[in-house]
Coordinates of C-alpha atoms and ligand atoms in Angstrom, one line a residue:
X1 CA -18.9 7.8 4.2
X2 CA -19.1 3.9 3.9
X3 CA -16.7 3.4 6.0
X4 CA -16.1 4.3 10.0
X5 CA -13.0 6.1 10.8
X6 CA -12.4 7.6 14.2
X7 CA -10.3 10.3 11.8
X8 CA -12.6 11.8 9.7
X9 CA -10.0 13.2 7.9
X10 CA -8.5 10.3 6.7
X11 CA -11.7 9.8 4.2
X12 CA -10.3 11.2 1.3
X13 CA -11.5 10.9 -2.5
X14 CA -9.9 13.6 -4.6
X15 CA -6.6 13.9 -5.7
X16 CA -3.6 15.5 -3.6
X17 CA -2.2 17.9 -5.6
X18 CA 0.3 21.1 -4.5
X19 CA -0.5 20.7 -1.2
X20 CA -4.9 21.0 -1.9
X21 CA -7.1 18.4 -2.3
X22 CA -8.7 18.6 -5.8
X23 CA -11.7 16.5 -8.0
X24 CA -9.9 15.7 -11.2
X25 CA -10.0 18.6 -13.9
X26 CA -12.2 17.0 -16.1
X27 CA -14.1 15.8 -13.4
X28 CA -14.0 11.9 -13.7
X29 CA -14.6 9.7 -11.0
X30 CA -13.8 5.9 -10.5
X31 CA -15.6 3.2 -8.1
X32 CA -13.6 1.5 -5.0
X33 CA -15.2 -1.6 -4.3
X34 CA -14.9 -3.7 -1.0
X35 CA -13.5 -7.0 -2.3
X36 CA -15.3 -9.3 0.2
X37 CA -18.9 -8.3 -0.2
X38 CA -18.5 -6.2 -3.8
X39 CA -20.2 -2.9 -1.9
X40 CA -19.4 0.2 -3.2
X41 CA -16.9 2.1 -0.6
X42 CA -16.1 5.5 -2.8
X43 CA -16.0 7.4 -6.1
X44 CA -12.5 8.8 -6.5
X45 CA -10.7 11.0 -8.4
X46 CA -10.1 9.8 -11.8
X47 CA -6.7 11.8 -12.9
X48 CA -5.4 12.2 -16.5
X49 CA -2.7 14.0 -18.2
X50 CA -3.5 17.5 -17.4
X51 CA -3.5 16.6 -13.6
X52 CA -0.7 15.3 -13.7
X53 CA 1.2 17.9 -15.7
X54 CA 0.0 20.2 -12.7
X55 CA 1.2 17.9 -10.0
X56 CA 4.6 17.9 -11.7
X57 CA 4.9 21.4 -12.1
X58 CA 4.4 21.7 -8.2
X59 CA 6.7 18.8 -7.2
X60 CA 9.3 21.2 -9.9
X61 CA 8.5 23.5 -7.8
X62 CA 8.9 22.1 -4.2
X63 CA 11.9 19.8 -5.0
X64 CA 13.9 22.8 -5.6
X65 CA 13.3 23.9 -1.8
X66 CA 13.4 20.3 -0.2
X67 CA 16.6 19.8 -1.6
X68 CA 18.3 22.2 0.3
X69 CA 16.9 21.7 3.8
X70 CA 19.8 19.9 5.8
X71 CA 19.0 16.2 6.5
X72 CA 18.1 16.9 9.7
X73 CA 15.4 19.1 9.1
X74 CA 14.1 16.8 7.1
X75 CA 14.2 13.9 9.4
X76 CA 12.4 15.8 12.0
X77 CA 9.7 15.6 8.8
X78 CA 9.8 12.2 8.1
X79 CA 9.4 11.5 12.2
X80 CA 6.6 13.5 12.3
X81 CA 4.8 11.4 9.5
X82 CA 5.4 8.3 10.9
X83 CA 4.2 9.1 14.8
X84 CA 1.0 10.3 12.7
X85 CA 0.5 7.2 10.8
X86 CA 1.2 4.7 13.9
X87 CA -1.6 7.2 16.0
X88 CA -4.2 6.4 12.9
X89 CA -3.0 3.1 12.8
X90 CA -6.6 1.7 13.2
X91 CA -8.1 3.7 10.8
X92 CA -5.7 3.3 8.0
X93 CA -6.1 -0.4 8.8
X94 CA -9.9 0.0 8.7
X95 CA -9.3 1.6 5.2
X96 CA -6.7 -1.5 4.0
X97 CA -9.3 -3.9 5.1
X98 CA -12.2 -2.5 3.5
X99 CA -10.2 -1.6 0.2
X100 CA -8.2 -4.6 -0.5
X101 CA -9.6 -7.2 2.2
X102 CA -7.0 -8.7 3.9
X103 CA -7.5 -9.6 7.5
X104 CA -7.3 -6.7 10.0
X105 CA -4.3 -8.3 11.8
X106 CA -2.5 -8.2 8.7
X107 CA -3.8 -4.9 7.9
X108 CA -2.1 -3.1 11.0
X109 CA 0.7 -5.2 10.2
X110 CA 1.2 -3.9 7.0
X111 CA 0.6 -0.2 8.8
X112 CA 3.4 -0.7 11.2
X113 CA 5.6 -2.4 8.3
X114 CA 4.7 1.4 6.4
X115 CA 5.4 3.2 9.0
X116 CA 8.9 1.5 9.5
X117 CA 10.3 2.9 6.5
X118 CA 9.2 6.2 7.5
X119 CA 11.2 6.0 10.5
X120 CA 14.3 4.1 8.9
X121 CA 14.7 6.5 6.1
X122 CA 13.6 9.2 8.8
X123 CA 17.1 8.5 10.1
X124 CA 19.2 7.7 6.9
X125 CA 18.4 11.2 6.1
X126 CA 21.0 12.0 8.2
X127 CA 23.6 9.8 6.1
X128 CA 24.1 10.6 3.1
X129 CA 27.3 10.3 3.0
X130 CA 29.8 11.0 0.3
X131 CA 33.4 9.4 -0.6
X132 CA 37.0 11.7 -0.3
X133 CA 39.3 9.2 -3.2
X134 CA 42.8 9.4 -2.9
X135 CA 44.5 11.3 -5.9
X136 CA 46.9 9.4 -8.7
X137 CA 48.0 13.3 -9.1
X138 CA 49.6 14.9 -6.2
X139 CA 48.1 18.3 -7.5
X140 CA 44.5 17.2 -7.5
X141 CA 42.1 16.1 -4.8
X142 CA 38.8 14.1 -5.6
X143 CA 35.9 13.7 -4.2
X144 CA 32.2 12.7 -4.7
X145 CA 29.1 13.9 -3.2
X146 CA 25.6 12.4 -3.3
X147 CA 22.8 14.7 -4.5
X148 CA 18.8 14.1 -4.8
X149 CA 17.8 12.7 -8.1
X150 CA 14.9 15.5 -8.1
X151 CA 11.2 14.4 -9.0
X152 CA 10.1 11.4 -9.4
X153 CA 6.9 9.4 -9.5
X154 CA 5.9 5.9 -7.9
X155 CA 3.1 3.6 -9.4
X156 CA 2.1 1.1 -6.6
X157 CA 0.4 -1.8 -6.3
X158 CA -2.9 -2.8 -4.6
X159 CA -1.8 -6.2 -2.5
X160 CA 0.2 -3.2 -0.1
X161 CA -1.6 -0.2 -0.6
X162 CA 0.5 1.6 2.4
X163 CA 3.9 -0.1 2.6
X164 CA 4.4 0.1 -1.0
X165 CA 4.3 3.6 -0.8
X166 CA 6.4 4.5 2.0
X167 CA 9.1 2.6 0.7
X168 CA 9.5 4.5 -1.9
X169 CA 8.8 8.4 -0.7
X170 CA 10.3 7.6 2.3
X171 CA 13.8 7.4 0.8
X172 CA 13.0 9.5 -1.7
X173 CA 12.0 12.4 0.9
X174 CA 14.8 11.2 3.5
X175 CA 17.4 11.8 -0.7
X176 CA 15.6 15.3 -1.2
X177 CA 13.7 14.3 -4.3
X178 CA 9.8 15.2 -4.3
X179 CA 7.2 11.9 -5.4
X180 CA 4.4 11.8 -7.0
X181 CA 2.2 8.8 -6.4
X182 CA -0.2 7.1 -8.7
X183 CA -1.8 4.1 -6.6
X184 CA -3.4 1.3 -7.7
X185 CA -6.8 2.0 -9.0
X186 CA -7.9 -0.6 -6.7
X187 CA -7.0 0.9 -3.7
X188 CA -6.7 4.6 -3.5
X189 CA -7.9 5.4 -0.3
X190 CA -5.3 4.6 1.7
X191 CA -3.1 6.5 -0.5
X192 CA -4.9 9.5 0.2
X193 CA -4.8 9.0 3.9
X194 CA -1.4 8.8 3.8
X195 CA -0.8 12.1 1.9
X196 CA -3.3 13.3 4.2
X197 CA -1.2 12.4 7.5
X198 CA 1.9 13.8 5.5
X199 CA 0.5 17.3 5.2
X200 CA -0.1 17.1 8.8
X201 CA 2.7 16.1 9.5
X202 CA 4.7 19.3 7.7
X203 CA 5.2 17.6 4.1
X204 CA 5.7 20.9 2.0
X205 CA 2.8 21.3 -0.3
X206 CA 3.7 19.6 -3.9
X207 CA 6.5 17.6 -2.3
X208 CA 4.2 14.2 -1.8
X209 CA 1.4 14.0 -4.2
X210 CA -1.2 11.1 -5.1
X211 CA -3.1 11.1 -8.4
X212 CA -5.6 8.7 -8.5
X213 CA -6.6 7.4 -11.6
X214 CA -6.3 5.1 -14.6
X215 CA -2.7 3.2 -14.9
X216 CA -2.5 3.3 -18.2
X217 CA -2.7 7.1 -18.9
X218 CA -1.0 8.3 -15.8
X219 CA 1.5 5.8 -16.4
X220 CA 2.3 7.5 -19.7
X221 CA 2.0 10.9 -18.9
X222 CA 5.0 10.7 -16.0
X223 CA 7.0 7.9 -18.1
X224 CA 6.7 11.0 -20.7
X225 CA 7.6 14.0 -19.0
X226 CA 11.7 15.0 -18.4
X227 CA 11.0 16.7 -15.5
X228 CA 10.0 12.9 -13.9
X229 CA 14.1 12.0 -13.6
X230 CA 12.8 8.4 -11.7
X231 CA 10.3 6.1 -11.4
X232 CA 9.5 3.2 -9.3
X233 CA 6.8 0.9 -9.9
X234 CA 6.1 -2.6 -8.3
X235 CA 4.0 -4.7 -10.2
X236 CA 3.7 -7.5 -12.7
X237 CA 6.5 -8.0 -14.8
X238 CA 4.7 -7.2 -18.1
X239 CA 4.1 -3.4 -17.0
X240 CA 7.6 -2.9 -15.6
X241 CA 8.5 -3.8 -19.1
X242 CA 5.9 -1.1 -21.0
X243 CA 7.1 0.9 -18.4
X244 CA 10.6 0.5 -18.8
X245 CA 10.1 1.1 -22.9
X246 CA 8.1 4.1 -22.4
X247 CA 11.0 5.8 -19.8
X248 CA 13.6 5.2 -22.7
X249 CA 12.9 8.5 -24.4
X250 CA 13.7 10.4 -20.9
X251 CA 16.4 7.7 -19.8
X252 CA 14.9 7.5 -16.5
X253 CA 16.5 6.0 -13.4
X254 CA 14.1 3.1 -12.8
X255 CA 13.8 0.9 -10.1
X256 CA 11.2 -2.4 -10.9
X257 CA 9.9 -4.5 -8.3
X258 CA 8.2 -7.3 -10.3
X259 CA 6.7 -10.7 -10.1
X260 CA 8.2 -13.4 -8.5
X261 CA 8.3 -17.7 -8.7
X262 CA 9.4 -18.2 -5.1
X263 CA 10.9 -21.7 -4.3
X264 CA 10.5 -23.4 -1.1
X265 CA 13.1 -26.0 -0.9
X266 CA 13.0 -28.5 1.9
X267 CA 15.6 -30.7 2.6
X268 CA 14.7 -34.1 4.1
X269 CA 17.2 -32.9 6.9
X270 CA 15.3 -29.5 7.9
X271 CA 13.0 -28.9 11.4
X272 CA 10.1 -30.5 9.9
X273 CA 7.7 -28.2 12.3
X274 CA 9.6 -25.4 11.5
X275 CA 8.9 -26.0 7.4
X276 CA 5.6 -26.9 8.1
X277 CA 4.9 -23.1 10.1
X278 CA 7.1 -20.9 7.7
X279 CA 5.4 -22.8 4.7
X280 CA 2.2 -21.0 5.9
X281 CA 3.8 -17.3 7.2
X282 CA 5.6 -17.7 2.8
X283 CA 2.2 -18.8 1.4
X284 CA -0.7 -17.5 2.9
X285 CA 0.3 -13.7 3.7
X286 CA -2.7 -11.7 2.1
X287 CA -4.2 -14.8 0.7
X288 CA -1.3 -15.5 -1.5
X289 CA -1.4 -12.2 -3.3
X290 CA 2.7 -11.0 -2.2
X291 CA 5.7 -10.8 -4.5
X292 CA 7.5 -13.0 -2.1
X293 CA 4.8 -15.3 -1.7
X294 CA 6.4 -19.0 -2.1
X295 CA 4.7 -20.4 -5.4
X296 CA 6.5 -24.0 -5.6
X297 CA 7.4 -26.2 -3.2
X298 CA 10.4 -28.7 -3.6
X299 CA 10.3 -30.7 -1.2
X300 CA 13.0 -33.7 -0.7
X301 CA 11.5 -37.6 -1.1
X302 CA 12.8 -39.0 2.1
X303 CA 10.3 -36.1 3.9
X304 CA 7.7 -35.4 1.2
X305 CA 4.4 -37.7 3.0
X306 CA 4.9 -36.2 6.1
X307 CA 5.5 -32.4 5.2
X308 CA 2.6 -32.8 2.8
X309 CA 0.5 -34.6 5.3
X310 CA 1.2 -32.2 8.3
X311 CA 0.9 -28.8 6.0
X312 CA -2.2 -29.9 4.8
X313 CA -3.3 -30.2 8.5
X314 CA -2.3 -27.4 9.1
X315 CA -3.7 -25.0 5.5
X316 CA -6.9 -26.9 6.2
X317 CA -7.8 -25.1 9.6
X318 CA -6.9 -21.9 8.3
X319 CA -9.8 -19.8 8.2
X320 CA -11.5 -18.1 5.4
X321 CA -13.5 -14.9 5.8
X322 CA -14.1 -11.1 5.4
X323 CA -11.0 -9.2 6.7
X324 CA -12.9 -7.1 9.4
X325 CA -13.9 -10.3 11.2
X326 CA -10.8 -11.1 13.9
X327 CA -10.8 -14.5 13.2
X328 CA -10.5 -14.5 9.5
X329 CA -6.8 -15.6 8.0
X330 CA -7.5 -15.7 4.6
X331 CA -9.4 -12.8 2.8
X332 CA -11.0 -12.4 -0.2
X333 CA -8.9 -12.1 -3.7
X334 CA -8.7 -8.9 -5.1
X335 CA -11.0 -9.6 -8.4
X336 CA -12.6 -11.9 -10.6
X337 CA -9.7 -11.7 -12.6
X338 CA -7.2 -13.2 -9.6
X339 CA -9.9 -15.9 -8.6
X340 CA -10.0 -17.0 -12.5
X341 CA -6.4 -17.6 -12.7
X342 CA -5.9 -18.9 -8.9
X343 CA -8.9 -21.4 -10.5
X344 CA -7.2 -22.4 -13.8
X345 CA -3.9 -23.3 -12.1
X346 CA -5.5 -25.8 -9.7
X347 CA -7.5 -27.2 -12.6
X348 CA -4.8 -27.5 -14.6
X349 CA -2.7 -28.7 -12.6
X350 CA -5.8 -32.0 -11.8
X351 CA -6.0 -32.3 -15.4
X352 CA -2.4 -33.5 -15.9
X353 CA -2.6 -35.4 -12.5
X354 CA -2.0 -33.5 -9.6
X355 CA -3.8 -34.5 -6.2
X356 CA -5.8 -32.0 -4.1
X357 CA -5.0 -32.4 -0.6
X358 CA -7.5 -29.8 0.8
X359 CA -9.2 -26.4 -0.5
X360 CA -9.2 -26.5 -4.5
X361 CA -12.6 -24.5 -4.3
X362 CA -14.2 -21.0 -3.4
X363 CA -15.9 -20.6 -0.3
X364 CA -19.2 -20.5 -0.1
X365 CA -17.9 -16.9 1.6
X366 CA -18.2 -15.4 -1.5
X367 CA -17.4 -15.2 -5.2
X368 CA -14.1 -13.8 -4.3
X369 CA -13.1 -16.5 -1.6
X370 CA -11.1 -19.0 -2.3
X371 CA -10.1 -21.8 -0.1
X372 CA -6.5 -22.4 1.0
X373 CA -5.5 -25.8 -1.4
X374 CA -2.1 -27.8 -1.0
X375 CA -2.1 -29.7 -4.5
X376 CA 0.9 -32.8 -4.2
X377 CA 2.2 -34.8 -7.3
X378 CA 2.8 -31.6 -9.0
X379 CA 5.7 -31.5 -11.9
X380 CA 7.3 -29.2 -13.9
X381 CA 4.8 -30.1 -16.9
X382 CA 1.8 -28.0 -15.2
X383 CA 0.9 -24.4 -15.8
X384 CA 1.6 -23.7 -11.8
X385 CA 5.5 -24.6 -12.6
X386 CA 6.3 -21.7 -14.2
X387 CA 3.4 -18.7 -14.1
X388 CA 3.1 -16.6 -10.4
X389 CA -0.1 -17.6 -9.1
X390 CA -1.1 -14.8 -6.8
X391 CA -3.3 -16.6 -4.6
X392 CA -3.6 -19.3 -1.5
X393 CA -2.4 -22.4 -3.8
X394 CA 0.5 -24.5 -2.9
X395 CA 1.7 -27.0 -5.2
X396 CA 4.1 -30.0 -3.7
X397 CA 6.9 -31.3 -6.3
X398 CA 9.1 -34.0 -5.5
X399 CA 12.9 -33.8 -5.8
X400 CA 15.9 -36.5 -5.4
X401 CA 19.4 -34.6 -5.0
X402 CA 20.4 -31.0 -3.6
X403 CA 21.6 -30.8 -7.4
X404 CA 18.5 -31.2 -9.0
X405 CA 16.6 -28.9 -6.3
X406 CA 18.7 -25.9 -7.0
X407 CA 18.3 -26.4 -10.9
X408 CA 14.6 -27.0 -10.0
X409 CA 14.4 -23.6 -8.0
X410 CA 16.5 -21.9 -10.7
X411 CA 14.3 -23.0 -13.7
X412 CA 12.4 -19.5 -13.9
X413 CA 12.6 -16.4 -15.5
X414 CA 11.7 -14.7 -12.3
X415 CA 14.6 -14.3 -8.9
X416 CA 12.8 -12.2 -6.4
X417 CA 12.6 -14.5 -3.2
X418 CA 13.7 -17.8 -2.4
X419 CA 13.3 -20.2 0.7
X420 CA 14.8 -23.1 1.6
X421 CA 14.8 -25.3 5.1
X422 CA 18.0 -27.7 6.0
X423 CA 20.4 -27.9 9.4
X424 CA 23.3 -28.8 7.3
X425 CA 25.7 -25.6 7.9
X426 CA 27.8 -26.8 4.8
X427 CA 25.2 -27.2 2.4
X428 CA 23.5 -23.5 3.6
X429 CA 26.2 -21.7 2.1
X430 CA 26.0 -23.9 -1.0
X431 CA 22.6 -23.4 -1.6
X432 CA 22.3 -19.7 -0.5
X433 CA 24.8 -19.0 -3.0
X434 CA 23.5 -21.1 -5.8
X435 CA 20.0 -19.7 -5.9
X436 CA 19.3 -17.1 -8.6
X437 CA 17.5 -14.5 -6.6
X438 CA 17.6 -11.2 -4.8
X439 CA 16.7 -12.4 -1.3
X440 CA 16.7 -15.9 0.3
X441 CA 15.3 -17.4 3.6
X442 CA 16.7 -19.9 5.2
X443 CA 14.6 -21.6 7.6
X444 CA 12.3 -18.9 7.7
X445 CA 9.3 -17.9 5.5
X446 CA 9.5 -14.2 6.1
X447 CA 12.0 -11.7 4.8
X448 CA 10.9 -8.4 4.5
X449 CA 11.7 -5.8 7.0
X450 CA 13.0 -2.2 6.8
X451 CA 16.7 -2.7 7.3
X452 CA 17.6 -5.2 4.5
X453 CA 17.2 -5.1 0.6
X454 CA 14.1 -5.6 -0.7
X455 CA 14.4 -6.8 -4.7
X456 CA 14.7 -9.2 -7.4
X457 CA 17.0 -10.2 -10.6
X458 CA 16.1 -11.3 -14.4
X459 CA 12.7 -10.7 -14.9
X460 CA 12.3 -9.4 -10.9
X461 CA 12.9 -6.4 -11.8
X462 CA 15.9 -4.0 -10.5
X463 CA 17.0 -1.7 -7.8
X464 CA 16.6 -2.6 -4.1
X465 CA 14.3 -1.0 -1.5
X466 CA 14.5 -0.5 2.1
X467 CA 17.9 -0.4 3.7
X468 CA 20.9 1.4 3.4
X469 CA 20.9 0.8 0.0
X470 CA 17.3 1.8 -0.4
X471 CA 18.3 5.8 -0.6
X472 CA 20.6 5.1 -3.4
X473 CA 17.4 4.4 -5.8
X474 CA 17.1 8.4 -4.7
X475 CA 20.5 9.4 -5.2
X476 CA 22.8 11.3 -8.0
X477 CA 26.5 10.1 -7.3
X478 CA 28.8 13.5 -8.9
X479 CA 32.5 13.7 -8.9
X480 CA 34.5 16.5 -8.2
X481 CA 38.2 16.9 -9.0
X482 CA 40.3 20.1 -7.9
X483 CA 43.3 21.3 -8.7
X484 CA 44.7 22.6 -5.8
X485 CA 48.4 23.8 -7.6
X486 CA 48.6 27.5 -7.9
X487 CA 48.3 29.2 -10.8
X488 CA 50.6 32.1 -10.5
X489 CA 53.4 30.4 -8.3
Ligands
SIN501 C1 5.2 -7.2 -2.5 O1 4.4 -8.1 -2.6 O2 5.3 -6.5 -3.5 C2 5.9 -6.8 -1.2 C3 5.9 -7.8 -0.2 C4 6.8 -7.4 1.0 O3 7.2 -6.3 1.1 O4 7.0 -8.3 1.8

């Protein structure tokens, strides 16, 4: 085993199917790779079509129990699976760290942020709660009840190889649906660890699956297959769209989590301190590689030297380094891919005249490690206006009037998140409501929690996660109207 784990049984490398863990049928395996020094870590599972046809045969199978076990009994579930995962917190950290590299802080905060929605949707289980409608017709009485939407899958991404996924099988779980889990190819072993603790924990076997294996195939396999009645999938915006197209046939209730061009307005009126703080917390979470992540800064002339001279300060002692070293706060990127476009933003952006403040380089850490850059002098003309960069990269435009920083902020096809920083209680509500996204901060760089709704608009995606309104995604809504007149009188 490359890596240590107090929890040996957290080390898992086949697939979780029906309750058994089981080497792909045809026997295919796929490399995990530590992003910071490019060692191998495992050879997992590669799934296809027939695995999957097997794991959704199961989940058939188990949904059709689940769904009529009372709330509570399946709270009591849901409880147990999050107590398990916050006494492995350690490990599964260990396993995020080595797997996708962020820093181990970060890592066991991303293990707690899991486990949250565990616990929240532990409790919504209890509440799903149905409408009695006051009849037009004397004789009749109406009324609706909320049922589970029955199997569905989740393909998740590699930047939150936990929290991803318990945010989506928690509600669906908590709804009485089953899930079946395709993780990113990049990072499959937490995944597993989590099905893992879930079995422990009294999951019914074929309720929580994870298939390991090649996006692409798995991807159409589920999409194809009726029995799937929903998928989620976070990702880039270019998959939820194949994704999307390939559900049509089934009409499958989709929710899309997708990329993002964050704003991060700042008004020359806001806490300059406070900007200069939450500017770091929005940008440089997991080296930049977050939905949410703020990708362009507006920031208002009468403040613009300062907050670019004191955020540069302030990106430039960040440090860079391998996520199982404490004092690392910037990992690795997850590929050659990221670091090549992370690297053609910032020279872009030179080219047509924007100044590098600090970073604008890897790290001599490795071919992965790229340093934490503030460009200024950025405008709307350079590739980094408009494309999601995905790493530790902030560009600094410039902007006049409240007017033209909303139309600024709005210029995107993407609204997931949106920050902005002012102590003007008027203008707040202005620019809170004028923003064309799912989720604003204001005067704060960090959003996400288990108790409000996670999720985007145009080419965000749909559907919200998290919250009350999280077990909806899970959720048939069906109407009932009785007679109540009698027949024979
Ligand atoms: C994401 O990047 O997809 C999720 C970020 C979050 O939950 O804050």
């Amino acid at each position: 085993m490359a890596v240590h784990l107090a929890n040996t049984s957290l080390f898992r490398t086949d697939a979780f199917i029906d309750g058994t863990w089981r080497p792909a049928l045809d026997g295919t395996c796929r490399p995990v790779h530590n992003p910071a020094t490019g060692a191998l870590v495992a050879q997992v599972a590669e799934c296809g079509a027939d695995d999957a046809a097997r794991a959704i045969a199961a989940a058939v199978a188990a949904q059709a129990e689940w769904r009529n076990r009372t709330g509570a009994q399946r709270q009591v579930i849901l409880a147990r699976w999050h107590d398990l995962v916050m006494d492995n917190l350690d490990d599964l950290a260990t396993l995020i760290v080595t797997e996708q590299g962020k820093p181990r802080v970060e890592a066991a905060g991303e293990i707690r942020y899991a486990a949250s929605f565990l616990l929240w949707f532990a409790a919504e289980a209890m509440r799903a709660y149905g409408d009695v409608i006051p009849p037009t017709n004397p004789a009749t009485r109406l009324s609706v009840i909320r049922q589970p939407v029955g199997v569905c899958a989740a393909i998740t991404p590699w930047n939150f190889p936990a929290a991803m996924i318990t945010r989506k099988a928690g509600p669906a779980l908590a709804a009485g649906c089953a899930m079946i889990v395709k993780p990113s190819e990049l990072t499959p072993l937490t995944a597993l660890a989590l099905a893992e603790l879930a079995r422990q924990a009294g999951v019914p076997a074929g309720l929580l699956q994870v298939l390991p294996g090649d996006g692409t195939a798995l991807g159409k396999a589920l999409c194809a297959s009726p029995d799937i009645r929903k998928l989620s999938f976070t990702g880039s915006t270019r998959v939820g769209r194949v994704l999307m197209a390939q559900s049509a046939p089934t009409l499958k209730r989709l929710s899309l989590e997708l990329g993002g061009n964050a704003p991060f307005i700042v008004f020359d009126d806001a806490h300059i301190g406070q900007a200069v703080k939450s500017a770091i917390a929005a940008k440089y979470r997991n080296a930049g590689q977050t939905c949410v992540c703020a990708n362009r800064f507006l920031v208002q002339d009468g403040i613009y030297d300062e907050f670019a001279t004191r955020f540069a300060r302030a990106v430039e002692a960040l440090r860079v380094g391998p996520g199982s070293d404490p004092d690392s706060v910037i990992g690795p990127l997850i590929s050659a891919g990221a670091r090549d476009k992370v690297e053609a933003h910032v020279h872009d952006a030179v080219k047509r005249g924007a100044t590098v403040l600090c970073g604008g380089t890897g790290d001599r850490m490795g071919p992965l490690f790229y340093r934490p850059t503030v460009l200024r002098d950025v405008t709307p003309a350079m590739r980094i206006a408009h494309e999601e960069t995905f790493g530790p990269v902030a560009p600094l435009f410039r902007f006049r009037t409240e007017d033209e920083a909303i139309a600024m902020a709005n210029d995107t096809e993407y609204g997931l998140a949106a920050y902005f920083f002012t102590r003007d209680h008027a203008r707040v509500h202005r620019v809170a409501e004028a923003l064309e996204y799912g989720m604003v901060g204001h005067n704060t760089g960090l959003i996400s929690n288990e108790v409000a709704p996670f999720g985007g608009i145009k080419q965000s995606g749909m559907g919200r996660e998290g919250s009350r309104y999280g077990m909806d995604e899970y959720l048939e809504m069906k109407y009932i109207c009785t007679d109540i007149t009698d027949p024979d009188a």
